Short mmCIF file of C-alpha atoms in Angstrom, two decimals:
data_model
loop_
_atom_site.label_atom_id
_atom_site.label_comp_id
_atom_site.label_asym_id
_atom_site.label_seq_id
_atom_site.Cartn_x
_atom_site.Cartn_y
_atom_site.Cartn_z
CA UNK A 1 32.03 50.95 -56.28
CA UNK A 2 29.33 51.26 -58.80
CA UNK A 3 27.04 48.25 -59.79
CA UNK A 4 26.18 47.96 -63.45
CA UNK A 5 22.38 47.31 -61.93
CA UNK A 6 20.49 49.06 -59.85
CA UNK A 7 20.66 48.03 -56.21
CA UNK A 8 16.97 47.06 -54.77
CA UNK A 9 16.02 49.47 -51.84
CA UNK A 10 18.56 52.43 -52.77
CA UNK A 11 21.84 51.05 -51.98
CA UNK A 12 23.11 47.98 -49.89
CA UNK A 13 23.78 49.30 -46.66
CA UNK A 14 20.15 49.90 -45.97
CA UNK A 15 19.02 46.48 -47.47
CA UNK A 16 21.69 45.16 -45.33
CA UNK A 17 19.70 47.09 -41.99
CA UNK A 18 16.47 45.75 -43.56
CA UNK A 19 17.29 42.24 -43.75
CA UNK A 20 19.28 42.54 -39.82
CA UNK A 21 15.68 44.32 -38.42
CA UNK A 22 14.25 41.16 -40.13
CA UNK A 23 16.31 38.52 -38.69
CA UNK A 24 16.18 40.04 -34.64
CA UNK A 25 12.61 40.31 -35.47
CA UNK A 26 11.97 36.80 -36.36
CA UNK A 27 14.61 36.12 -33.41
CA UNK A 28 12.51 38.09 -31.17
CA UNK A 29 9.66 36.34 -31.91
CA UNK A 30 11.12 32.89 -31.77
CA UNK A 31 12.44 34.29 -27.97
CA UNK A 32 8.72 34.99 -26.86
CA UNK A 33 7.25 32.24 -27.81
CA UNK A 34 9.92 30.04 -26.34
CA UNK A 35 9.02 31.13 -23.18
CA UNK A 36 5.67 31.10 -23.62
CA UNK A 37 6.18 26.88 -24.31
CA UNK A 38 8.82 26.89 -21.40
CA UNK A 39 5.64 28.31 -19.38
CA UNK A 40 3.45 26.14 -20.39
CA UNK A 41 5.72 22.96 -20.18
CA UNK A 42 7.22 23.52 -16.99
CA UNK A 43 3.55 23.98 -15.29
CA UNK A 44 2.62 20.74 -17.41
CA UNK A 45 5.36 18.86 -15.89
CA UNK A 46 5.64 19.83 -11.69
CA UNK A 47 4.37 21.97 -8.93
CA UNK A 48 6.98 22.93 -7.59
CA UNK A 49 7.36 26.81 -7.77
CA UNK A 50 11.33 26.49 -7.42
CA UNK A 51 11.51 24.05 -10.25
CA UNK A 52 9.06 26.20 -12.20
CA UNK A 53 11.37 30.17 -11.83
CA UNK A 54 14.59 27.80 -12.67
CA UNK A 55 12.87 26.72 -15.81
CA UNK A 56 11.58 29.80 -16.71
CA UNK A 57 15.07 31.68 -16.10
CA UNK A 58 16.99 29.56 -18.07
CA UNK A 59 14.72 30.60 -20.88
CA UNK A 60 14.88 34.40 -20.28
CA UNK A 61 18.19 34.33 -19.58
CA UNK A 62 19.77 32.65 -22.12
CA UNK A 63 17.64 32.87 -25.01
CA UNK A 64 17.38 30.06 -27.78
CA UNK A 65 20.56 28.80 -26.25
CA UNK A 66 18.60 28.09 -23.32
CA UNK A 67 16.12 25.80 -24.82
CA UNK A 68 18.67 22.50 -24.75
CA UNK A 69 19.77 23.40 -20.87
CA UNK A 70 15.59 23.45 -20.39
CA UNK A 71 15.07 20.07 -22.43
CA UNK A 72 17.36 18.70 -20.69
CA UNK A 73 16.87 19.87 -17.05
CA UNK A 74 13.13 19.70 -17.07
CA UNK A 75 11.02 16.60 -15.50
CA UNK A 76 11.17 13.51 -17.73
CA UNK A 77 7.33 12.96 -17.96
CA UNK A 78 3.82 15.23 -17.84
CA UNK A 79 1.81 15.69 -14.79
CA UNK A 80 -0.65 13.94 -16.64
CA UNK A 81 1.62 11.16 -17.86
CA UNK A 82 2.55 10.32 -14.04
CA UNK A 83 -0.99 10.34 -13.31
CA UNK A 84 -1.63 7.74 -16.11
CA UNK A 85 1.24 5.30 -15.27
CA UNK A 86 0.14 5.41 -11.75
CA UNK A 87 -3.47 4.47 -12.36
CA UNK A 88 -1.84 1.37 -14.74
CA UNK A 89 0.11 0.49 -12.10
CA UNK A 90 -2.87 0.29 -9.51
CA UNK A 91 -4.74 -1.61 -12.32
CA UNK A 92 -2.27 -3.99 -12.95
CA UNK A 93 -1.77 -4.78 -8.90
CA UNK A 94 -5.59 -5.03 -8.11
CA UNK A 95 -5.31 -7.73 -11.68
CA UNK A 96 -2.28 -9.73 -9.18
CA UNK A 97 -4.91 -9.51 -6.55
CA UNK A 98 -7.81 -10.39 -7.71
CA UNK A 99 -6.06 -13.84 -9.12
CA UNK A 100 -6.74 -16.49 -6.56
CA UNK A 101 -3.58 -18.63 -5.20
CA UNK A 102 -3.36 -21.56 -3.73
CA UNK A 103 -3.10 -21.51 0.00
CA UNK A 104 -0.34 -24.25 0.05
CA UNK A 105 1.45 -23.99 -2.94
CA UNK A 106 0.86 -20.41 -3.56
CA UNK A 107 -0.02 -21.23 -6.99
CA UNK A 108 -2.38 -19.28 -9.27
CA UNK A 109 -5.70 -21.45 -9.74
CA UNK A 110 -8.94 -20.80 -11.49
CA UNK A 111 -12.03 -19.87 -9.66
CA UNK A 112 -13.92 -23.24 -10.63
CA UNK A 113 -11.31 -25.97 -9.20
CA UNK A 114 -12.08 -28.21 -6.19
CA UNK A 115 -8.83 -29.03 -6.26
CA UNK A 116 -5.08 -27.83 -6.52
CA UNK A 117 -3.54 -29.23 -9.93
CA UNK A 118 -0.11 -28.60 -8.94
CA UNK A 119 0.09 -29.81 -4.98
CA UNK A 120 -3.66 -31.42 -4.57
CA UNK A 121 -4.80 -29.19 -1.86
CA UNK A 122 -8.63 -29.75 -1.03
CA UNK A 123 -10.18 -25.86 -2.62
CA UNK A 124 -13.54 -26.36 -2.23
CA UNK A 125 -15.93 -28.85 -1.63
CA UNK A 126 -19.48 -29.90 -2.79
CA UNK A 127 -22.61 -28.84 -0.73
CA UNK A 128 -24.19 -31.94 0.41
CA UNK A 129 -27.64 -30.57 -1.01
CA UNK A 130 -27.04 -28.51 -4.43
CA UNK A 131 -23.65 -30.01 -5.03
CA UNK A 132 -22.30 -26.64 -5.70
CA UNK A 133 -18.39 -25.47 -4.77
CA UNK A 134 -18.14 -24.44 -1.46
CA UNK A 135 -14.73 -22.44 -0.31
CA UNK A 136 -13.49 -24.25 3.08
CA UNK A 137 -14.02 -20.95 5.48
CA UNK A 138 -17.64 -20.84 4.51
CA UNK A 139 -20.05 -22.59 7.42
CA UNK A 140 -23.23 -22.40 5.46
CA UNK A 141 -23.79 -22.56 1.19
CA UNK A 142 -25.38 -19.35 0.37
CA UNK A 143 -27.36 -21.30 -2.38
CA UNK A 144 -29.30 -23.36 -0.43
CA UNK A 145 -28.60 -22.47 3.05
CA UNK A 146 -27.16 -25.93 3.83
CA UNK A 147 -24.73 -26.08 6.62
CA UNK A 148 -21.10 -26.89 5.13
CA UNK A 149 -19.67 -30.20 5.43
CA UNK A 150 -16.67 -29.65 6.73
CA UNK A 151 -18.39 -27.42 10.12
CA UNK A 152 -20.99 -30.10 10.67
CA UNK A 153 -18.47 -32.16 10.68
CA UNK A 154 -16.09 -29.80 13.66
CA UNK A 155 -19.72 -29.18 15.01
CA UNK A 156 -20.00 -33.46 15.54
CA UNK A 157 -16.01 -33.39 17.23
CA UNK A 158 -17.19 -30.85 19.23
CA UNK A 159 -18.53 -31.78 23.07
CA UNK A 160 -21.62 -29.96 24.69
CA UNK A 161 -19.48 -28.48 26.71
CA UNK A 162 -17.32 -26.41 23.79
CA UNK A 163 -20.30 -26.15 21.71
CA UNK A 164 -21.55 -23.20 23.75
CA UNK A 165 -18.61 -21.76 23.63
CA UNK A 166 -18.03 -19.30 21.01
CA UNK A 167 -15.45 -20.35 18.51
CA UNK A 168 -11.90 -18.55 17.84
CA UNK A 169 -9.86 -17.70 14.47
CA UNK A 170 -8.61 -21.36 14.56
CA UNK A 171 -12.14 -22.91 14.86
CA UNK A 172 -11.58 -24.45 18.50
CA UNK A 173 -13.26 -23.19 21.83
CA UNK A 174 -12.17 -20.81 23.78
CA UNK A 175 -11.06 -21.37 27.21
CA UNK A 176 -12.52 -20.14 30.06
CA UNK A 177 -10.44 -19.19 33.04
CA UNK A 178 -10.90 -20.98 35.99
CA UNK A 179 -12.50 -18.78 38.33
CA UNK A 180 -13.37 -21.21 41.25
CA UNK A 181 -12.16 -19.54 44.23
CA UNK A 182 -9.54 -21.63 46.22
CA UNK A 183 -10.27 -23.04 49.53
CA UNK A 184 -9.49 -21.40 52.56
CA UNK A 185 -5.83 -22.51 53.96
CA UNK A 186 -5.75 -23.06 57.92
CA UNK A 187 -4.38 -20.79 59.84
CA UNK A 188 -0.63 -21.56 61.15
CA UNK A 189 -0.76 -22.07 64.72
CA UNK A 190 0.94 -19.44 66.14
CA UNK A 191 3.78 -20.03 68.70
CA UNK A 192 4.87 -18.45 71.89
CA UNK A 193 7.84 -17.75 72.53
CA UNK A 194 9.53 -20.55 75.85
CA UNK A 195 9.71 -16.83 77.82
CA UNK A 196 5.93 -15.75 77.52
CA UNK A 197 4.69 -19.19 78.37
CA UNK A 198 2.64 -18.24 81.81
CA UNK A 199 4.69 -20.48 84.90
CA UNK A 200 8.46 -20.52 82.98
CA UNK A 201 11.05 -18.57 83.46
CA UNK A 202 13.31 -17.54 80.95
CA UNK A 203 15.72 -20.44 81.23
CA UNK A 204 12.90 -22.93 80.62
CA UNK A 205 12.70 -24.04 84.12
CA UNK A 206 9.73 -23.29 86.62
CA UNK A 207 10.72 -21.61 89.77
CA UNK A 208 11.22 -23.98 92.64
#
């Protein structure tokens, strides 16, 4: 069949292997560099070597069809993006942490209150000399070295006896053992035996 026109290239069979070398070409290329981003991602996204070659061979072995088995298959976040939401996390636990509770309502309260608003549980108390906060485990004010109320006042309960004694967790004295060592019991009196006694006879009776 004869065009009226000239056909570009000669005639249309070899602009038809021209355009095809074109296309698997720009195929090709799109191929390559889909692994080359399937390399990349995968090494982004885990460490794993397994997970990495399963990746990689989807890619290779089916190619562009490959690319929504890989999108889908692949980890759902970065190596980077774990280590980011992992870090948040932390942050946001040592934030729960760092807010102080109440010890017997377990209710968040601000650093400056002497008492609990919600159950009225003593906090703190005043030093006697600066009049500054105190926190009720502390024995001395670290402002002005004054000893805390509340131990001067466990200090006073306390008898000479149990003030030399060092004091436990629960602020009271330890007890010593008793270590006296018990007095001697008296010997049992031992007893013969009727038989052995020196002038009887085994019936009890001495010989005539």
């Amino acid at each position: 069949m004869e065009l009226p026109f000239g056909w570009p290239g000669g005639d249309w069979q070899t602009t038809a292997r021209l355009v095809g070398l074109i296309i698997g070409s720009y195929l090709f290329l799109i191929w390559v560099a889909s692994i080359l981003w399937a390399y990349r991602d995968i090494r982004s996204r885990t460490r794993d070597i397994a997970s990495q070659v399963i990746g990689m061979s989807i890619i290779i072995v089916l190619p562009l069809v490959g690319v929504p088995a890989y999108l889908i298959a692949r980890p759902r976040e970065t190596l980077r993006e774990a280590y980011d939401r992992q870090l948040e996390q932390e942050a946001i636990l040592s934030d729960l942490h760092a807010v102080p509770t109440c010890p017997e309502c377990q209710r968040p309260v601000d650093q400056d209150w002497a008492l609990c608003a919600f159950c009225s549980y003593q906090l703190k108390e005043p030093c006697v000399e600066c009049g500054r906060l105190l926190q009720n485990a502390w024995r001395h004010c670290p402002y002005c070295s004054a000893t805390h109320p509340r131990a001067r006042s466990m200090s006073k309960t306390r008898s000479p006896e149990e003030a030399e004694r060092p004091l436990d967790a629960d602020g009271d004295g330890a007890q010593g053992e008793d270590v006296t060592e018990p007095s001697r019991r008296p010997r049992a009196t031992e007893t013969m035996p009727i038989s052995a006694r020196p002038g009887q006879g085994s019936s009890g009776r001495r010989p005539g």
